[in-house]
CSV table of C-alpha atoms and ligand atoms in Angstrom, one decimal:
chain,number,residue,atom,x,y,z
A,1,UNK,CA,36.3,-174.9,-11.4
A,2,UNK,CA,40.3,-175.8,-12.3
A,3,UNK,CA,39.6,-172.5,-14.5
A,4,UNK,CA,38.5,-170.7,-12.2
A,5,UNK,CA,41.0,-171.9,-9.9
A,6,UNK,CA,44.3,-171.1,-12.4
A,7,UNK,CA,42.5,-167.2,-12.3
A,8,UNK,CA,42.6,-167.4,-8.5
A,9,UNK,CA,46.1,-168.5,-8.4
A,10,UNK,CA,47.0,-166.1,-11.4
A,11,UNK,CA,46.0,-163.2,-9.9
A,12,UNK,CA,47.0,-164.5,-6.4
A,13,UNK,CA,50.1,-164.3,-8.0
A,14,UNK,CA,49.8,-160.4,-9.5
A,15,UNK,CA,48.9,-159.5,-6.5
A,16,UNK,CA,51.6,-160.5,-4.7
A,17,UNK,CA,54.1,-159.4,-7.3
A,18,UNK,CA,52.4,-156.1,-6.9
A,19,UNK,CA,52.9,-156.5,-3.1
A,20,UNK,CA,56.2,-157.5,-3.4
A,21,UNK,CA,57.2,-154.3,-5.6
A,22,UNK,CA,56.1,-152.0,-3.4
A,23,UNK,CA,57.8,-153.3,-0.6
A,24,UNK,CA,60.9,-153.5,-2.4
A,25,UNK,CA,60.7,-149.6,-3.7
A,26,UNK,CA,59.6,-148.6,-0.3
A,27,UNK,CA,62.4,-150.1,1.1
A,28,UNK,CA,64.7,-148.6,-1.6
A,29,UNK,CA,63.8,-145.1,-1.0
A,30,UNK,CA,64.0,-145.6,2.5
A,31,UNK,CA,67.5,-146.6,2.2
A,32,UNK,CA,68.7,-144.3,-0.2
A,33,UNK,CA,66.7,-141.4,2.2
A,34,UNK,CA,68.8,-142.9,5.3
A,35,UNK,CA,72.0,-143.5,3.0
A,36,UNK,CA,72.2,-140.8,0.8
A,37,UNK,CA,69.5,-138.0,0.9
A,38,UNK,CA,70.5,-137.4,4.6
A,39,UNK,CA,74.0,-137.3,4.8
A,40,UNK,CA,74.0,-135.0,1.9
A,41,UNK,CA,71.5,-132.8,3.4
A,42,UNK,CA,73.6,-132.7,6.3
A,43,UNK,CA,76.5,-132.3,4.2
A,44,UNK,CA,75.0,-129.0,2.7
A,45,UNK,CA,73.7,-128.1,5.8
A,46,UNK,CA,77.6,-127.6,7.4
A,47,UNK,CA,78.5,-126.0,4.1
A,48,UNK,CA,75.9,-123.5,4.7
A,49,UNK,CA,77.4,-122.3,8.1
A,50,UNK,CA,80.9,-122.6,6.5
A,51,UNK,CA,79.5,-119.9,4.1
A,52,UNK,CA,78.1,-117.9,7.1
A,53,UNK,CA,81.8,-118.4,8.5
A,54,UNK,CA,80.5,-120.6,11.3
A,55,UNK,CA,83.3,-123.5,11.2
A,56,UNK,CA,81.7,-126.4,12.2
A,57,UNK,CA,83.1,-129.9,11.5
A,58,UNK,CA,80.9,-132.6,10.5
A,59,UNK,CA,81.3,-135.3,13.0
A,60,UNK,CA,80.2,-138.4,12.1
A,61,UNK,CA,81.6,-139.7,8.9
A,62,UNK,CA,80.2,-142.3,7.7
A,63,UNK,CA,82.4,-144.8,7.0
A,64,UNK,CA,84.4,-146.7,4.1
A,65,UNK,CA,81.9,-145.2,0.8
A,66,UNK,CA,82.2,-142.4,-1.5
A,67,UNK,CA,80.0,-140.3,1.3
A,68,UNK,CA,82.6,-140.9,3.9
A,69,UNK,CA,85.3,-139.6,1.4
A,70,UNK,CA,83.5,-136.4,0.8
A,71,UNK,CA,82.7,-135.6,4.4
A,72,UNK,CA,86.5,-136.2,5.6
A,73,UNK,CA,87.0,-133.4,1.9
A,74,UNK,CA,84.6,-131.7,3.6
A,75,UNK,CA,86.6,-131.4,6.9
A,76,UNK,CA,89.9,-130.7,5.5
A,77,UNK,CA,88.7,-127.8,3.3
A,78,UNK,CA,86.8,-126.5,6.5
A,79,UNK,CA,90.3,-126.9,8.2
A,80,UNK,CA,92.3,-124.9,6.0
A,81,UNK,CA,89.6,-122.4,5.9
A,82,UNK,CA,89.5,-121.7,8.6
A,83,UNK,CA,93.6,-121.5,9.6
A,84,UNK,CA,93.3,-119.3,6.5
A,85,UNK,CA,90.6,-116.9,8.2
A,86,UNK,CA,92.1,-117.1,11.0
A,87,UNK,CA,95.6,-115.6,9.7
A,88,UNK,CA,93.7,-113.2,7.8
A,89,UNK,CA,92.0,-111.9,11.2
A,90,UNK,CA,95.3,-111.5,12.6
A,91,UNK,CA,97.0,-109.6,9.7
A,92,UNK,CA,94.4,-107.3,9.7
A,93,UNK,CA,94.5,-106.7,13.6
A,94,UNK,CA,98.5,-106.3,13.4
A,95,UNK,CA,98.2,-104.1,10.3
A,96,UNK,CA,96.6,-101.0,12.0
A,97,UNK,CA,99.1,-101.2,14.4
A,98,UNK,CA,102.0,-101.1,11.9
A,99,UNK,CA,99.9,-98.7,10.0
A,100,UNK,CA,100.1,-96.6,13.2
A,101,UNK,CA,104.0,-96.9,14.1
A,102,UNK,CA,104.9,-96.4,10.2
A,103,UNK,CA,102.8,-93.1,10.1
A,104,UNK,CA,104.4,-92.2,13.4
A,105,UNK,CA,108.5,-92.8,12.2
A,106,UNK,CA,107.7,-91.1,8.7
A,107,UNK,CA,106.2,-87.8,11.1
A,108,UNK,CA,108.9,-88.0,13.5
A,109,UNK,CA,111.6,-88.0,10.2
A,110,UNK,CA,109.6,-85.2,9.0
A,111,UNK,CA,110.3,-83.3,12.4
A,112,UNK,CA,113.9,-84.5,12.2
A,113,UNK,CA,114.5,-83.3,8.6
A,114,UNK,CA,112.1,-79.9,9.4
A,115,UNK,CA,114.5,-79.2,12.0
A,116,UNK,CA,117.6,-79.8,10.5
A,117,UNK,CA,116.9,-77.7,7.1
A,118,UNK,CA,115.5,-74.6,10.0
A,119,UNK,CA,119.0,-75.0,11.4
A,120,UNK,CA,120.8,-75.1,8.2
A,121,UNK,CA,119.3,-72.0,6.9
A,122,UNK,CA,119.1,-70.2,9.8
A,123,UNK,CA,122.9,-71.1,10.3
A,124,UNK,CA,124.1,-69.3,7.4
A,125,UNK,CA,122.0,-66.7,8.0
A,126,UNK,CA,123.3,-66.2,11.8
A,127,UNK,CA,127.1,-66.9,10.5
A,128,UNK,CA,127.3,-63.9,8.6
A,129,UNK,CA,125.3,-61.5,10.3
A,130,UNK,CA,127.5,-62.7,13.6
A,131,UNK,CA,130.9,-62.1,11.8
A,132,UNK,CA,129.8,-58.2,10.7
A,133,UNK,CA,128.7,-57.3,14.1
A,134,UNK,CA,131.9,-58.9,15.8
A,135,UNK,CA,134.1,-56.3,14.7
A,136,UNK,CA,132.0,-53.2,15.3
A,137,UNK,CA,131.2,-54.4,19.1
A,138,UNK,CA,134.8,-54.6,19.7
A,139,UNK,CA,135.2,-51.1,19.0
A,140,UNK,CA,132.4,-50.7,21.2
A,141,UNK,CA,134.0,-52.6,24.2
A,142,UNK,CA,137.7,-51.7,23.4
A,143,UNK,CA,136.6,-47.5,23.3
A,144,UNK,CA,134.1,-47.6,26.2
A,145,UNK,CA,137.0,-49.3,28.6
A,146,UNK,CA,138.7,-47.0,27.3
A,147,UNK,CA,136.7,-44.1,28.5
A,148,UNK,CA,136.1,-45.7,31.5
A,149,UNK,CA,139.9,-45.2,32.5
A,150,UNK,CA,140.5,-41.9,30.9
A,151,UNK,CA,140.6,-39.6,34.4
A,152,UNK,CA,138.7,-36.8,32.5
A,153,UNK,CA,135.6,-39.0,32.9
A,154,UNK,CA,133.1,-37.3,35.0
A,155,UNK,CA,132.6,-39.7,38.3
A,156,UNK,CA,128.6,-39.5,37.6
A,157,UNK,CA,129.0,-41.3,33.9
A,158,UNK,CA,131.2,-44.0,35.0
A,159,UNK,CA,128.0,-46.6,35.7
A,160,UNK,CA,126.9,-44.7,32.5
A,161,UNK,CA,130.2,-46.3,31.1
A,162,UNK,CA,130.1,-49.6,32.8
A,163,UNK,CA,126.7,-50.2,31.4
A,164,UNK,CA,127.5,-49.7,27.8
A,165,UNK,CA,130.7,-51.9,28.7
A,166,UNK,CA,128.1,-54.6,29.8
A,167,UNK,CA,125.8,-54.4,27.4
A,168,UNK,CA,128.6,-54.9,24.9
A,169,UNK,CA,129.8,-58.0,26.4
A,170,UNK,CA,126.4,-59.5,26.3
A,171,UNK,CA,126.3,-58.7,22.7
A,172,UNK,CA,129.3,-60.2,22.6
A,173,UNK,CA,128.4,-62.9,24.3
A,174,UNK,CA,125.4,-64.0,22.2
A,175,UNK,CA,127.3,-63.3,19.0
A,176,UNK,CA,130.0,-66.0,20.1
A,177,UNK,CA,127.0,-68.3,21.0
A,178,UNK,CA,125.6,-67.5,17.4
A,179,UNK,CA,128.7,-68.2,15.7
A,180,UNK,CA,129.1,-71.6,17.9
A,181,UNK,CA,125.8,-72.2,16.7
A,182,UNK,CA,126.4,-71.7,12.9
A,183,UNK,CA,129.7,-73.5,13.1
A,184,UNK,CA,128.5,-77.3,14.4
A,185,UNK,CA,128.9,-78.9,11.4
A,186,UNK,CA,132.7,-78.4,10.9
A,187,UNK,CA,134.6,-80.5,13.4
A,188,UNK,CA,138.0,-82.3,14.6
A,189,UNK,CA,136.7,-85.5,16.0
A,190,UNK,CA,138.9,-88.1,17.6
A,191,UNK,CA,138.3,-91.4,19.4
A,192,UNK,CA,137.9,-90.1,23.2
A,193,UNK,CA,136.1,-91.8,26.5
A,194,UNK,CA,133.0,-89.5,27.3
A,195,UNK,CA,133.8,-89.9,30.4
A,196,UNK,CA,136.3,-87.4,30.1
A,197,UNK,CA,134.5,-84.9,28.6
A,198,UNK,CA,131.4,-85.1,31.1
A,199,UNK,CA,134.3,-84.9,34.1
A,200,UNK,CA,135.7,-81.5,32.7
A,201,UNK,CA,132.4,-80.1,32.2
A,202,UNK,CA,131.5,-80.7,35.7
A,203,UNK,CA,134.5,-79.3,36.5
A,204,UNK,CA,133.6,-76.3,34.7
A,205,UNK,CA,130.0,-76.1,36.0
A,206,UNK,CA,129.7,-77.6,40.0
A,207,UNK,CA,131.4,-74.0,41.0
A,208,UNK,CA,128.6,-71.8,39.2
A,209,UNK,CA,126.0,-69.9,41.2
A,210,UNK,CA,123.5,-72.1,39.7
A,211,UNK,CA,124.9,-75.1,41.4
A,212,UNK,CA,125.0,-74.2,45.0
A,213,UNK,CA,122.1,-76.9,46.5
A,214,UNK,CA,122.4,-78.9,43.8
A,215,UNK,CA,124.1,-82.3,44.2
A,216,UNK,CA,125.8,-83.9,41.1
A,217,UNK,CA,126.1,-87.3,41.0
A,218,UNK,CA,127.8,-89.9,38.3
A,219,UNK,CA,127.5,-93.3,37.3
A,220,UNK,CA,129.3,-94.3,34.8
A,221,UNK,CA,129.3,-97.9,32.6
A,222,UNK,CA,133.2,-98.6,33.1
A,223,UNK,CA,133.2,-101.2,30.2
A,224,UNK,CA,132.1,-97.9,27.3
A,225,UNK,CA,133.9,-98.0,24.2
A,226,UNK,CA,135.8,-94.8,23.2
A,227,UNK,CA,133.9,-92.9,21.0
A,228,UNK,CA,134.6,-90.7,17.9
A,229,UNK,CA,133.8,-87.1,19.0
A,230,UNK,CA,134.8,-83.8,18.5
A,231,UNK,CA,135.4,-83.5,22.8
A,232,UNK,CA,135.0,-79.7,22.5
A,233,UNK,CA,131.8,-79.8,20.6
A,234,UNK,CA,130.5,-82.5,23.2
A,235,UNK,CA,131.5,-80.6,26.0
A,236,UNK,CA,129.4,-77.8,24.6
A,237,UNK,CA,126.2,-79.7,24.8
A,238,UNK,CA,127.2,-81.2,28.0
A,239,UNK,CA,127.6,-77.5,29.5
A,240,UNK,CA,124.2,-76.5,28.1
A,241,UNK,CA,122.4,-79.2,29.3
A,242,UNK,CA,123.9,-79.1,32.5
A,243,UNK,CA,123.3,-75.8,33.0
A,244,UNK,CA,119.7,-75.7,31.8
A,245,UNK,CA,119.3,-78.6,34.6
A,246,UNK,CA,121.1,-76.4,37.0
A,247,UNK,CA,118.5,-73.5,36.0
A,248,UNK,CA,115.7,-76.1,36.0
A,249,UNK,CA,116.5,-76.4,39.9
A,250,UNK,CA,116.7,-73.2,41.6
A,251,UNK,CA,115.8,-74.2,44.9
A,252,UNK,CA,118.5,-77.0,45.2
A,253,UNK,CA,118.1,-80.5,43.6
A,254,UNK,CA,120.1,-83.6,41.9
A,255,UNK,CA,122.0,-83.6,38.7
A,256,UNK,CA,122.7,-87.6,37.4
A,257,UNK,CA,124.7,-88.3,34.9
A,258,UNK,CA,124.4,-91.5,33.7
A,259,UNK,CA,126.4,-93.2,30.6
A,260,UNK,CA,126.1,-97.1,29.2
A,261,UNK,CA,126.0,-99.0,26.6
A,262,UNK,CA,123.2,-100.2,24.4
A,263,UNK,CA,125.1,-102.6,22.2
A,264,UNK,CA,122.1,-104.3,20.3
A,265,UNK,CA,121.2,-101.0,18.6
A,266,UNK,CA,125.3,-99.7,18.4
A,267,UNK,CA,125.2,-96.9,20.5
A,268,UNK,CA,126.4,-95.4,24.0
A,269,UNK,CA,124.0,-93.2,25.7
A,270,UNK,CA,124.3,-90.1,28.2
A,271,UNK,CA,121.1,-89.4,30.6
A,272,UNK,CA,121.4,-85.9,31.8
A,273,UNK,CA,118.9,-86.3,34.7
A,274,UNK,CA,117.6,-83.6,37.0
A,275,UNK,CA,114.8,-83.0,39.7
A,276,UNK,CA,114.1,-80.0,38.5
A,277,UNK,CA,110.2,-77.8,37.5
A,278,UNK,CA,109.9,-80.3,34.3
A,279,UNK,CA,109.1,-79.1,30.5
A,280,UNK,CA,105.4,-79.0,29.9
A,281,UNK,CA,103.8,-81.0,26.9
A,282,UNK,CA,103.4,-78.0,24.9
A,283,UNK,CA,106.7,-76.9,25.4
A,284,UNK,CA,108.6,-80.6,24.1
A,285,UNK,CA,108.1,-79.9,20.8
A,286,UNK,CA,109.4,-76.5,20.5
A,287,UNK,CA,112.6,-77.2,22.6
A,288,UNK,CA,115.2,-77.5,19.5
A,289,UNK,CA,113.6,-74.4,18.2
A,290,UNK,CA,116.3,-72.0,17.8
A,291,UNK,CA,115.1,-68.8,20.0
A,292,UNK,CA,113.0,-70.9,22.6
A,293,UNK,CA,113.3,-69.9,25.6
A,294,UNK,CA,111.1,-69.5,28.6
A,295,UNK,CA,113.9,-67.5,30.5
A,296,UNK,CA,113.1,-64.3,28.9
A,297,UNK,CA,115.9,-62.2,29.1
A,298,UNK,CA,118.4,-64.4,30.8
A,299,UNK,CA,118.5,-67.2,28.0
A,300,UNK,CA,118.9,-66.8,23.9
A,301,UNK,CA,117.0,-69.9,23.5
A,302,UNK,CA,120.4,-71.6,21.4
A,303,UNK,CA,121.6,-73.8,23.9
A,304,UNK,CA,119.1,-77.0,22.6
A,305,UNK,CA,119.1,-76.0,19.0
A,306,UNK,CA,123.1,-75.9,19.3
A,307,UNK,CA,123.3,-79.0,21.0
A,308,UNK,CA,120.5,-80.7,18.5
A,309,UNK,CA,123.1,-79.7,15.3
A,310,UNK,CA,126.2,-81.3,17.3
A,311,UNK,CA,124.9,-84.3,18.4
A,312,UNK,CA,123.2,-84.8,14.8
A,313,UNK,CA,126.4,-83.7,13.4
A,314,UNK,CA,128.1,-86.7,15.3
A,315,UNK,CA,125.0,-89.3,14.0
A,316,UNK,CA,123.3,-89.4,17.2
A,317,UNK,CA,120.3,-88.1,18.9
A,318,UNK,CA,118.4,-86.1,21.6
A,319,UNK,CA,115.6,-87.5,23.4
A,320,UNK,CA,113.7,-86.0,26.3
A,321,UNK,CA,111.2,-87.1,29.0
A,322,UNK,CA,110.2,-85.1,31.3
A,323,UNK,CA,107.3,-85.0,34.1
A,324,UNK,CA,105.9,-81.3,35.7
A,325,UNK,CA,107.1,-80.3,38.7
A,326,UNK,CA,108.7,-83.8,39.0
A,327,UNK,CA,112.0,-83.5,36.6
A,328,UNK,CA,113.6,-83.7,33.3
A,329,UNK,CA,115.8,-85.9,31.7
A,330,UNK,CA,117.8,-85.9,28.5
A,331,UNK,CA,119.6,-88.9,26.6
A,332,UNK,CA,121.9,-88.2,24.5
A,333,UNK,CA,122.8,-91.8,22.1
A,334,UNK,CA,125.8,-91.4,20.0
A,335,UNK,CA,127.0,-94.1,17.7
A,336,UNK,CA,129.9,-96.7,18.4
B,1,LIG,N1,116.4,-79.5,32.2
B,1,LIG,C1,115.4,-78.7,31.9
B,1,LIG,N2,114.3,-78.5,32.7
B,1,LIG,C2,113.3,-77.7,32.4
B,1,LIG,N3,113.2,-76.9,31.3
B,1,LIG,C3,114.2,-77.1,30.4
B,1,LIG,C4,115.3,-77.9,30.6
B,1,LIG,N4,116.2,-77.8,29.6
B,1,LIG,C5,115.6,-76.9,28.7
B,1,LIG,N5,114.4,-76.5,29.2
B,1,LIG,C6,113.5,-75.5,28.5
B,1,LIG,O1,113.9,-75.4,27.2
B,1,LIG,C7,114.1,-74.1,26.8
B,1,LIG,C8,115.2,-74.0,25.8
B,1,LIG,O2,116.4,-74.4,26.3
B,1,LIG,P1,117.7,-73.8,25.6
B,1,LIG,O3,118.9,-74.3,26.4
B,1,LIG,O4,117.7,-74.1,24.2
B,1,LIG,O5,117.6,-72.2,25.8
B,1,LIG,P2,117.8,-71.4,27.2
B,1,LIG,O6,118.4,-72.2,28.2
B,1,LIG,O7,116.5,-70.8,27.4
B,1,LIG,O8,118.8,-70.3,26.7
B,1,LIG,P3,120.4,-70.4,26.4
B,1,LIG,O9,120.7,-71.9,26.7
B,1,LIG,O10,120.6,-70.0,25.0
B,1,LIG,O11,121.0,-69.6,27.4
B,1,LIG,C9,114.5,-73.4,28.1
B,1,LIG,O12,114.1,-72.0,28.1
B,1,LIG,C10,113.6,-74.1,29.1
B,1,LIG,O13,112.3,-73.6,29.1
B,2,LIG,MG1,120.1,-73.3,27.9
């Protein structure tokens, strides 16, 4: 019986070794499931979504151990990721836009530099076509008035006469506009208010046909710095414009003119502003075009283009808004 006994207690004992094993490696892996196995689950779990570009931050660290540490990694990298993402997005969304203005100064240079190599050809071109027909229509002009006094002229070819006499002077006329034209880029420029020039070209203009209903009307920036112009060449553009506004406005209207300063980008400015028929859409493009005109016989269409070589001449620039049946208005900048 004590043998028996010692075997009972012996494997008593196994047993309960066995027992105690079990429990202890159950408990183990249930620990190291809760500890470890789930935290990195989760842990792979958030760096999934991070991959899908889903930032979410894992909340609970645990605390103090090596897990901890590698969650609060785990947040920072998410962090930075995502500020990174986040500056990429807006890059990209600024990008087209710059894309867009870029491609839009680089086209408006091209119509810029398009339009000033037309005008320089064309200049040269005009110059010396202008000078050989100058002396030939004074002969025309100088003999015809002649004629026209000579009492052996039969009364019924004196309007014969007159008309030859005023077809000449038109010729004439166009030729001196011509020769205006090809001459913009040589200049005497001296340091002048533009007030001055605007007054004496309304003085010039506010008696014309053209001007009857119209009402002109200033306002001028007192405090504008003199500028260095050629004043006859200034007064030139001023009269075409002017005029065109006049023309734009044949049922009566208002003519503004409107100078100030714009001292962040260096430059005065002239707004030639009138209530006039307005320049349709198709038309703006074509303005500086030498030989546009929608006046048929009554303009040559060199008034604009004239003005454009001036004003570039002088390093500033021609901008035009206009609405249709509403009005027109041109600013001229020109630099300090
Ligand atoms: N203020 C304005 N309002 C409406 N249309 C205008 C105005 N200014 C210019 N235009 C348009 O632009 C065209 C070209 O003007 P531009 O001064 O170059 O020539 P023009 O006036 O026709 O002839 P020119 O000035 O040589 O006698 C005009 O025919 C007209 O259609
Ligand atoms: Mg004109």
């Amino acid at each position: 019986p004590m043998l028996s006994m010692i075997r009972n207690y012996r494997n008593n004992t196994i047993i309960q070794i066995i027992f105690l094993i079990l429990s202890i490696s159950l408990c183990l892996i249930l620990l190291t499931k809760s500890l470890v196995i789930q935290p990195v689950h989760a842990l792979l779990e958030h760096t999934r979504a991070v991959g899908k570009g889903d930032w979410n931050f894992i909340e609970s660290i645990p605390a103090g151990d090596e897990l901890g540490e590698l969650a609060k990694a785990f947040n920072d990298m998410t962090g930075k990721l995502k500020k990174n993402q986040e500056e990429m997005d807006k890059w990209a969304a600024t990008l087209e836009t710059r894309v867009e203005e870029r491609t839009r100064e680089i086209k408006e240079m091209q119509t810029v530099l398009c339009r000033s190599e037309k005008l320089a050809s064309l200049g040269e071109l005009v110059a010396g076509i202008a000078h050989e027909l100058n002396n030939p229509l004074t002969g025309i002009m100088i003999h015809a008035s002649l004629i026209s006094n000579d009492p052996r002229l039969d009364e019924e070819l004196m309007d014969d006469c007159r008309t030859v006499i005023y077809e000449a002077g038109r010729c004439s006329k166009i030729v001196k506009e011509l020769l205006d034209f090809a001459r913009a880029s040589d200049s005497q420029k001296s340091r002048l208010p533009v007030s001055r020039a605007i007054d004496r070209t309304i003085a010039l203009i506010e008696h014309n046909a053209d001007f009857r209903d119209i009402e002109i009307a200033k306002e001028y920036d007192p405090d504008l710095p003199e500028i260095l112009m050629d004043a006859s060449q200034i007064e030139q553009v001023l009269i075409n414009m002017m005029i065109n506004a006049g023309q734009a406005m044949p049922q009566g209207g208002k003519l503004l003119i409107k100078t100030g300063l714009n001292a962040s980008k260096g430059h005065i400015y002239v707004r030639i502003e009138d209530t006039g028929c307005g320049i349709p859409a198709e038309n703006i493009e074509k303005l500086f075009d030498p030989f546009f005109s929608t006046k048929g016989h009554k303009g040559t269409g060199l008034g604009l283009s004239v003005s454009y070589g001036i004003i570039q001449s002088h390093g500033g620039e021609i901008e035009v808004s206009s609405q249709l049946g509403k009005g027109t208005v041109f600013t001229i900048t020109l630099p300090i």
